[in-house]
PDB file of C-alpha atoms in Angstrom:
ATOM      1  CA  ASP A   1     110.909 271.800  12.719  1.00 52.00           C
ATOM      2  CA  THR A   2     112.457 271.491   9.252  1.00 72.00           C
ATOM      3  CA  GLY A   3     115.146 268.986  10.234  1.00 94.00           C
ATOM      4  CA  VAL A   4     115.273 265.223   9.960  1.00 97.00           C
ATOM      5  CA  SER A   5     112.681 263.637  12.233  1.00 97.00           C
ATOM      6  CA  GLN A   6     112.440 260.054  13.381  1.00 98.00           C
ATOM      7  CA  ASP A   7     109.625 258.216  15.107  1.00 98.00           C
ATOM      8  CA  PRO A   8     109.473 256.747  17.612  1.00 98.00           C
ATOM      9  CA  ARG A   9     112.287 258.088  19.732  1.00 97.00           C
ATOM     10  CA  HIS A  10     112.282 255.021  21.945  1.00 98.00           C
ATOM     11  CA  LYS A  11     111.003 251.477  21.388  1.00 98.00           C
ATOM     12  CA  ILE A  12     111.060 248.524  23.809  1.00 98.00           C
ATOM     13  CA  THR A  13     109.987 245.216  22.323  1.00 98.00           C
ATOM     14  CA  LYS A  14     110.057 241.611  23.215  1.00 98.00           C
ATOM     15  CA  ARG A  15     112.408 239.271  21.417  1.00 98.00           C
ATOM     16  CA  GLY A  16     110.729 237.848  18.324  1.00 98.00           C
ATOM     17  CA  GLN A  17     108.502 240.784  17.703  1.00 98.00           C
ATOM     18  CA  ASN A  18     108.593 242.945  14.587  1.00 98.00           C
ATOM     19  CA  VAL A  19     109.284 246.662  14.755  1.00 98.00           C
ATOM     20  CA  THR A  20     109.108 249.521  12.225  1.00 98.00           C
ATOM     21  CA  PHE A  21     110.750 252.878  12.433  1.00 98.00           C
ATOM     22  CA  ARG A  22     110.014 255.955  10.367  1.00 98.00           C
ATOM     23  CA  CYS A  23     112.252 258.711   9.074  1.00 98.00           C
ATOM     24  CA  ASP A  24     111.150 261.993   7.512  1.00 97.00           C
ATOM     25  CA  PRO A  25     114.093 263.633   5.793  1.00 96.00           C
ATOM     26  CA  ILE A  26     114.569 267.307   5.028  1.00 95.00           C
ATOM     27  CA  SER A  27     112.080 267.947   2.233  1.00 91.00           C
ATOM     28  CA  GLU A  28     114.377 268.790  -0.642  1.00 88.00           C
ATOM     29  CA  HIS A  29     116.930 266.022   0.194  1.00 92.00           C
ATOM     30  CA  ASN A  30     116.885 263.113  -2.198  1.00 90.00           C
ATOM     31  CA  ARG A  31     119.544 261.016  -0.385  1.00 92.00           C
ATOM     32  CA  LEU A  32     118.517 259.153   2.750  1.00 95.00           C
ATOM     33  CA  TYR A  33     120.717 256.926   4.863  1.00 95.00           C
ATOM     34  CA  TRP A  34     120.044 254.470   7.726  1.00 97.00           C
ATOM     35  CA  TYR A  35     122.731 253.744  10.305  1.00 96.00           C
ATOM     36  CA  ARG A  36     122.947 251.716  13.463  1.00 96.00           C
ATOM     37  CA  GLN A  37     124.986 252.907  16.447  1.00 95.00           C
ATOM     38  CA  THR A  38     125.916 251.016  19.514  1.00 94.00           C
ATOM     39  CA  LEU A  39     127.606 252.491  22.596  1.00 89.00           C
ATOM     40  CA  GLY A  40     131.161 253.559  21.903  1.00 85.00           C
ATOM     41  CA  GLN A  41     130.997 252.971  18.190  1.00 90.00           C
ATOM     42  CA  GLY A  42     130.577 255.032  15.096  1.00 92.00           C
ATOM     43  CA  PRO A  43     127.425 254.916  12.962  1.00 94.00           C
ATOM     44  CA  GLU A  44     127.396 251.604  11.061  1.00 94.00           C
ATOM     45  CA  PHE A  45     126.008 251.891   7.520  1.00 93.00           C
ATOM     46  CA  LEU A  46     122.821 249.858   6.970  1.00 95.00           C
ATOM     47  CA  THR A  47     121.378 251.125   3.668  1.00 95.00           C
ATOM     48  CA  TYR A  48     120.754 254.193   1.599  1.00 93.00           C
ATOM     49  CA  PHE A  49     118.369 255.614  -1.020  1.00 94.00           C
ATOM     50  CA  GLN A  50     118.518 258.014  -3.864  1.00 92.00           C
ATOM     51  CA  ASN A  51     114.902 259.157  -4.151  1.00 93.00           C
ATOM     52  CA  GLU A  52     112.854 255.941  -4.043  1.00 93.00           C
ATOM     53  CA  ALA A  53     115.674 253.694  -5.284  1.00 93.00           C
ATOM     54  CA  GLN A  54     117.619 251.675  -2.706  1.00 92.00           C
ATOM     55  CA  LEU A  55     121.204 251.899  -3.811  1.00 90.00           C
ATOM     56  CA  GLU A  56     122.824 249.512  -1.454  1.00 88.00           C
ATOM     57  CA  LYS A  57     122.167 247.326   1.593  1.00 89.00           C
ATOM     58  CA  SER A  58     125.042 246.434   3.945  1.00 89.00           C
ATOM     59  CA  ARG A  59     126.225 242.904   3.474  1.00 83.00           C
ATOM     60  CA  LEU A  60     126.336 242.639   7.235  1.00 78.00           C
ATOM     61  CA  LEU A  61     122.617 243.147   7.418  1.00 81.00           C
ATOM     62  CA  SER A  62     120.505 240.040   7.783  1.00 88.00           C
ATOM     63  CA  ASP A  63     117.334 239.340   5.821  1.00 92.00           C
ATOM     64  CA  ARG A  64     115.320 240.303   8.884  1.00 96.00           C
ATOM     65  CA  PHE A  65     116.059 243.980   8.067  1.00 96.00           C
ATOM     66  CA  SER A  66     114.245 245.751   5.259  1.00 96.00           C
ATOM     67  CA  ALA A  67     113.873 249.398   4.327  1.00 96.00           C
ATOM     68  CA  GLU A  68     111.603 251.229   1.937  1.00 96.00           C
ATOM     69  CA  ARG A  69     111.218 254.706   0.629  1.00 96.00           C
ATOM     70  CA  PRO A  70     108.130 254.303  -1.580  1.00 92.00           C
ATOM     71  CA  LYS A  71     107.535 257.811  -2.754  1.00 89.00           C
ATOM     72  CA  GLY A  72     111.048 259.190  -2.375  1.00 87.00           C
ATOM     73  CA  SER A  73     110.115 261.088   0.737  1.00 92.00           C
ATOM     74  CA  PHE A  74     109.812 259.366   4.128  1.00 97.00           C
ATOM     75  CA  SER A  75     111.453 256.002   4.739  1.00 98.00           C
ATOM     76  CA  THR A  76     110.684 253.043   6.988  1.00 98.00           C
ATOM     77  CA  LEU A  77     113.049 250.516   8.479  1.00 98.00           C
ATOM     78  CA  GLU A  78     111.565 247.203   9.593  1.00 97.00           C
ATOM     79  CA  ILE A  79     113.202 244.557  11.731  1.00 97.00           C
ATOM     80  CA  GLN A  80     111.507 241.213  11.817  1.00 97.00           C
ATOM     81  CA  ARG A  81     111.850 238.657  14.611  1.00 97.00           C
ATOM     82  CA  THR A  82     113.936 240.986  16.756  1.00 98.00           C
ATOM     83  CA  GLU A  83     116.913 239.658  18.673  1.00 97.00           C
ATOM     84  CA  GLN A  84     118.671 241.058  21.717  1.00 96.00           C
ATOM     85  CA  GLY A  85     121.623 241.914  19.466  1.00 95.00           C
ATOM     86  CA  ASP A  86     119.415 244.325  17.580  1.00 97.00           C
ATOM     87  CA  SER A  87     119.300 246.679  20.516  1.00 97.00           C
ATOM     88  CA  ALA A  88     120.937 249.905  19.334  1.00 97.00           C
ATOM     89  CA  MET A  89     120.266 253.463  18.252  1.00 97.00           C
ATOM     90  CA  TYR A  90     118.993 253.626  14.701  1.00 98.00           C
ATOM     91  CA  LEU A  91     119.939 256.833  12.998  1.00 97.00           C
ATOM     92  CA  CYS A  92     118.551 258.318   9.803  1.00 98.00           C
ATOM     93  CA  ALA A  93     120.334 261.042   7.827  1.00 96.00           C
ATOM     94  CA  SER A  94     119.559 262.891   4.611  1.00 94.00           C
ATOM     95  CA  SER A  95     121.526 264.973   2.159  1.00 92.00           C
ATOM     96  CA  LEU A  96     121.236 266.646  -1.198  1.00 87.00           C
ATOM     97  CA  GLN A  97     122.199 265.065  -4.544  1.00 71.00           C
ATOM     98  CA  GLN A  98     125.089 262.695  -4.732  1.00 63.00           C
ATOM     99  CA  GLY A  99     125.988 262.711  -1.065  1.00 54.00           C
ATOM    100  CA  ASN A 100     129.063 264.808  -1.131  1.00 71.00           C
ATOM    101  CA  THR A 101     127.367 267.416   0.825  1.00 82.00           C
ATOM    102  CA  GLU A 102     126.465 267.615   4.459  1.00 89.00           C
ATOM    103  CA  ALA A 103     124.337 264.814   5.810  1.00 92.00           C
ATOM    104  CA  PHE A 104     121.889 265.879   8.509  1.00 94.00           C
ATOM    105  CA  PHE A 105     120.962 263.411  11.176  1.00 96.00           C
ATOM    106  CA  GLY A 106     117.746 262.784  12.985  1.00 97.00           C
ATOM    107  CA  GLN A 107     117.671 262.226  16.706  1.00 96.00           C
ATOM    108  CA  GLY A 108     117.510 258.477  16.279  1.00 97.00           C
ATOM    109  CA  THR A 109     115.280 255.683  17.485  1.00 98.00           C
ATOM    110  CA  ARG A 110     116.626 253.782  20.473  1.00 97.00           C
ATOM    111  CA  LEU A 111     115.587 250.146  20.322  1.00 98.00           C
ATOM    112  CA  THR A 112     115.728 247.906  23.322  1.00 98.00           C
ATOM    113  CA  VAL A 113     114.960 244.219  22.805  1.00 98.00           C
ATOM    114  CA  VAL A 114     114.087 242.364  26.040  1.00 97.00           C
TER     115      VAL A 114
ATOM    116  CA  GLY B   1     133.912 248.933  -0.235  1.00 58.00           C
ATOM    117  CA  GLU B   2     135.158 251.920   1.685  1.00 67.00           C
ATOM    118  CA  ASN B   3     136.861 251.304   5.001  1.00 85.00           C
ATOM    119  CA  VAL B   4     137.570 254.256   7.361  1.00 94.00           C
ATOM    120  CA  GLU B   5     139.927 253.789  10.270  1.00 96.00           C
ATOM    121  CA  GLN B   6     140.249 256.418  13.025  1.00 97.00           C
ATOM    122  CA  HIS B   7     142.828 256.974  15.741  1.00 97.00           C
ATOM    123  CA  PRO B   8     143.060 257.407  18.642  1.00 97.00           C
ATOM    124  CA  SER B   9     140.004 255.965  20.200  1.00 96.00           C
ATOM    125  CA  THR B  10     140.322 258.290  23.259  1.00 97.00           C
ATOM    126  CA  LEU B  11     142.183 261.533  23.631  1.00 98.00           C
ATOM    127  CA  SER B  12     142.674 263.479  26.845  1.00 97.00           C
ATOM    128  CA  VAL B  13     144.072 267.008  26.590  1.00 98.00           C
ATOM    129  CA  GLN B  14     144.562 269.924  28.915  1.00 98.00           C
ATOM    130  CA  GLU B  15     142.434 272.960  28.248  1.00 98.00           C
ATOM    131  CA  GLY B  16     144.284 275.273  25.891  1.00 97.00           C
ATOM    132  CA  ASP B  17     146.318 272.460  24.249  1.00 97.00           C
ATOM    133  CA  SER B  18     145.752 271.093  20.747  1.00 98.00           C
ATOM    134  CA  ALA B  19     143.984 267.879  19.785  1.00 98.00           C
ATOM    135  CA  VAL B  20     144.676 265.904  16.668  1.00 98.00           C
ATOM    136  CA  ILE B  21     142.568 263.029  15.317  1.00 98.00           C
ATOM    137  CA  LYS B  22     143.714 260.967  12.261  1.00 98.00           C
ATOM    138  CA  CYS B  23     141.767 258.907   9.753  1.00 98.00           C
ATOM    139  CA  THR B  24     142.644 256.756   6.802  1.00 97.00           C
ATOM    140  CA  TYR B  25     140.385 255.578   3.968  1.00 95.00           C
ATOM    141  CA  SER B  26     140.762 252.871   1.371  1.00 91.00           C
ATOM    142  CA  ASP B  27     138.734 253.937  -1.632  1.00 89.00           C
ATOM    143  CA  SER B  28     140.798 256.137  -3.943  1.00 89.00           C
ATOM    144  CA  ALA B  29     137.569 257.409  -5.535  1.00 88.00           C
ATOM    145  CA  SER B  30     136.430 258.984  -2.162  1.00 91.00           C
ATOM    146  CA  ASN B  31     135.964 262.722  -2.654  1.00 90.00           C
ATOM    147  CA  TYR B  32     134.249 264.105   0.417  1.00 92.00           C
ATOM    148  CA  PHE B  33     135.544 263.967   4.006  1.00 95.00           C
ATOM    149  CA  PRO B  34     133.250 265.351   6.721  1.00 96.00           C
ATOM    150  CA  TRP B  35     133.904 265.467  10.511  1.00 98.00           C
ATOM    151  CA  TYR B  36     131.032 265.101  12.947  1.00 97.00           C
ATOM    152  CA  LYS B  37     130.831 265.878  16.684  1.00 97.00           C
ATOM    153  CA  GLN B  38     128.465 263.925  18.834  1.00 96.00           C
ATOM    154  CA  GLU B  39     127.718 265.009  22.383  1.00 95.00           C
ATOM    155  CA  LEU B  40     126.288 262.517  24.848  1.00 91.00           C
ATOM    156  CA  GLY B  41     122.711 261.625  24.004  1.00 89.00           C
ATOM    157  CA  LYS B  42     122.619 263.856  20.931  1.00 92.00           C
ATOM    158  CA  ARG B  43     122.729 263.385  17.176  1.00 94.00           C
ATOM    159  CA  PRO B  44     125.998 263.725  15.249  1.00 95.00           C
ATOM    160  CA  GLN B  45     126.503 267.219  13.808  1.00 95.00           C
ATOM    161  CA  LEU B  46     128.849 268.421  11.118  1.00 95.00           C
ATOM    162  CA  ILE B  47     131.671 270.591  12.328  1.00 97.00           C
ATOM    163  CA  ILE B  48     133.824 270.828   9.184  1.00 97.00           C
ATOM    164  CA  ASP B  49     134.249 269.076   5.868  1.00 95.00           C
ATOM    165  CA  ILE B  50     136.778 268.984   3.055  1.00 95.00           C
ATOM    166  CA  ARG B  51     136.543 267.931  -0.592  1.00 91.00           C
ATOM    167  CA  SER B  52     139.223 266.104  -2.592  1.00 86.00           C
ATOM    168  CA  ASN B  53     140.282 269.133  -4.583  1.00 85.00           C
ATOM    169  CA  VAL B  54     141.460 270.921  -1.392  1.00 85.00           C
ATOM    170  CA  GLY B  55     144.341 270.038   0.857  1.00 91.00           C
ATOM    171  CA  GLU B  56     143.482 272.061   3.930  1.00 95.00           C
ATOM    172  CA  LYS B  57     140.482 273.962   5.386  1.00 94.00           C
ATOM    173  CA  LYS B  58     140.238 275.999   8.520  1.00 96.00           C
ATOM    174  CA  ASP B  59     137.307 277.364  10.471  1.00 94.00           C
ATOM    175  CA  LYS B  60     138.247 279.286  13.614  1.00 96.00           C
ATOM    176  CA  ARG B  61     139.860 276.787  16.017  1.00 97.00           C
ATOM    177  CA  ILE B  62     139.199 273.783  13.776  1.00 98.00           C
ATOM    178  CA  ALA B  63     141.194 272.681  10.753  1.00 98.00           C
ATOM    179  CA  VAL B  64     141.201 269.618   8.547  1.00 98.00           C
ATOM    180  CA  THR B  65     144.036 268.413   6.274  1.00 97.00           C
ATOM    181  CA  LEU B  66     143.782 265.894   3.505  1.00 97.00           C
ATOM    182  CA  ASN B  67     146.537 263.893   1.897  1.00 96.00           C
ATOM    183  CA  LYS B  68     145.019 262.087  -1.125  1.00 93.00           C
ATOM    184  CA  THR B  69     148.219 260.282  -2.009  1.00 93.00           C
ATOM    185  CA  ALA B  70     148.475 258.737   1.464  1.00 94.00           C
ATOM    186  CA  LYS B  71     144.686 258.451   1.795  1.00 95.00           C
ATOM    187  CA  HIS B  72     144.575 260.091   5.135  1.00 95.00           C
ATOM    188  CA  PHE B  73     142.959 263.141   6.699  1.00 97.00           C
ATOM    189  CA  SER B  74     143.213 264.780  10.095  1.00 98.00           C
ATOM    190  CA  LEU B  75     141.187 267.020  12.341  1.00 98.00           C
ATOM    191  CA  HIS B  76     143.089 269.652  14.416  1.00 98.00           C
ATOM    192  CA  ILE B  77     141.473 271.505  17.283  1.00 98.00           C
ATOM    193  CA  THR B  78     143.528 274.322  18.744  1.00 97.00           C
ATOM    194  CA  GLU B  79     143.134 276.120  22.104  1.00 98.00           C
ATOM    195  CA  THR B  80     140.807 273.384  23.312  1.00 98.00           C
ATOM    196  CA  GLN B  81     137.959 274.297  25.649  1.00 97.00           C
ATOM    197  CA  PRO B  82     135.842 272.104  27.991  1.00 96.00           C
ATOM    198  CA  GLU B  83     132.899 272.362  25.474  1.00 96.00           C
ATOM    199  CA  ASP B  84     135.060 270.605  22.933  1.00 97.00           C
ATOM    200  CA  SER B  85     134.627 267.385  25.006  1.00 97.00           C
ATOM    201  CA  ALA B  86     132.627 264.981  22.831  1.00 97.00           C
ATOM    202  CA  VAL B  87     133.017 262.066  20.481  1.00 97.00           C
ATOM    203  CA  TYR B  88     134.316 263.005  17.033  1.00 98.00           C
ATOM    204  CA  PHE B  89     133.761 260.941  13.914  1.00 97.00           C
ATOM    205  CA  CYS B  90     135.478 261.177  10.607  1.00 97.00           C
ATOM    206  CA  ALA B  91     133.706 259.984   7.481  1.00 96.00           C
ATOM    207  CA  SER B  92     134.224 259.597   3.803  1.00 94.00           C
ATOM    208  CA  THR B  93     132.035 259.084   0.750  1.00 89.00           C
ATOM    209  CA  ASP B  94     132.845 256.736  -2.093  1.00 80.00           C
ATOM    210  CA  SER B  95     132.205 257.453  -5.819  1.00 75.00           C
ATOM    211  CA  TRP B  96     128.503 256.652  -5.250  1.00 78.00           C
ATOM    212  CA  GLY B  97     128.199 259.045  -2.421  1.00 80.00           C
ATOM    213  CA  LYS B  98     127.803 256.372   0.251  1.00 85.00           C
ATOM    214  CA  LEU B  99     128.911 257.851   3.601  1.00 89.00           C
ATOM    215  CA  GLN B 100     130.969 255.611   5.860  1.00 92.00           C
ATOM    216  CA  PHE B 101     132.168 256.539   9.426  1.00 94.00           C
ATOM    217  CA  GLY B 102     135.130 255.863  11.546  1.00 95.00           C
ATOM    218  CA  ALA B 103     134.759 254.305  14.992  1.00 94.00           C
ATOM    219  CA  GLY B 104     135.055 257.624  16.750  1.00 96.00           C
ATOM    220  CA  THR B 105     137.444 259.397  19.118  1.00 97.00           C
ATOM    221  CA  GLN B 106     136.372 260.362  22.664  1.00 97.00           C
ATOM    222  CA  VAL B 107     137.946 263.703  23.412  1.00 98.00           C
ATOM    223  CA  VAL B 108     138.122 264.847  27.017  1.00 98.00           C
ATOM    224  CA  VAL B 109     139.324 268.325  27.763  1.00 97.00           C
ATOM    225  CA  THR B 110     140.388 268.783  31.328  1.00 95.00           C
ATOM    226  CA  PRO B 111     140.485 272.239  32.952  1.00 90.00           C
TER     227      PRO B 111
END
């Protein structure tokens, strides 16, 4: 499969625990995005990378959220001290160059905080 | 930062009729406007896109128009079919290439 892959597909965690998600973009894509999607809403921008550089992090995102893309290939999104409000689908997408080309989405990681 | 607004939130059409979804954006430097379709439980997938140097683009039953002066763009689906039922998202990129999405339109095509 040469598309964007995300792992795990589903994660159930207890409130207060830390979780980490992984995204493997399409290999030649140097742009990588993280979004959060709740039921009935559009993908909400979290952060994005150009190669290994994190270009922007949403101001709505608390300090409990951090993302990395250490070698400019795969990326990880960590949520510390999870809260029930963190329950959502976390989507990763990648694209070529400056982002004005098609962004391909992974299948997402569904997080449930109990 | 960029703000994308999308209307309507739900749209019910009879099979064979047309569907129109409208979006507005705020960043005048935005230069790329994709539309995504998301079926239940699946990832968003691109159906059509338009760049700022073009006013209209068509692909079979789907067309998109862009009015840069008014900062709005629209998706038109003609001869709708039941398989067009899904959630549709508009999006735009700012001058840095950050992709922002609208809230989505639930389209229901009734036979």
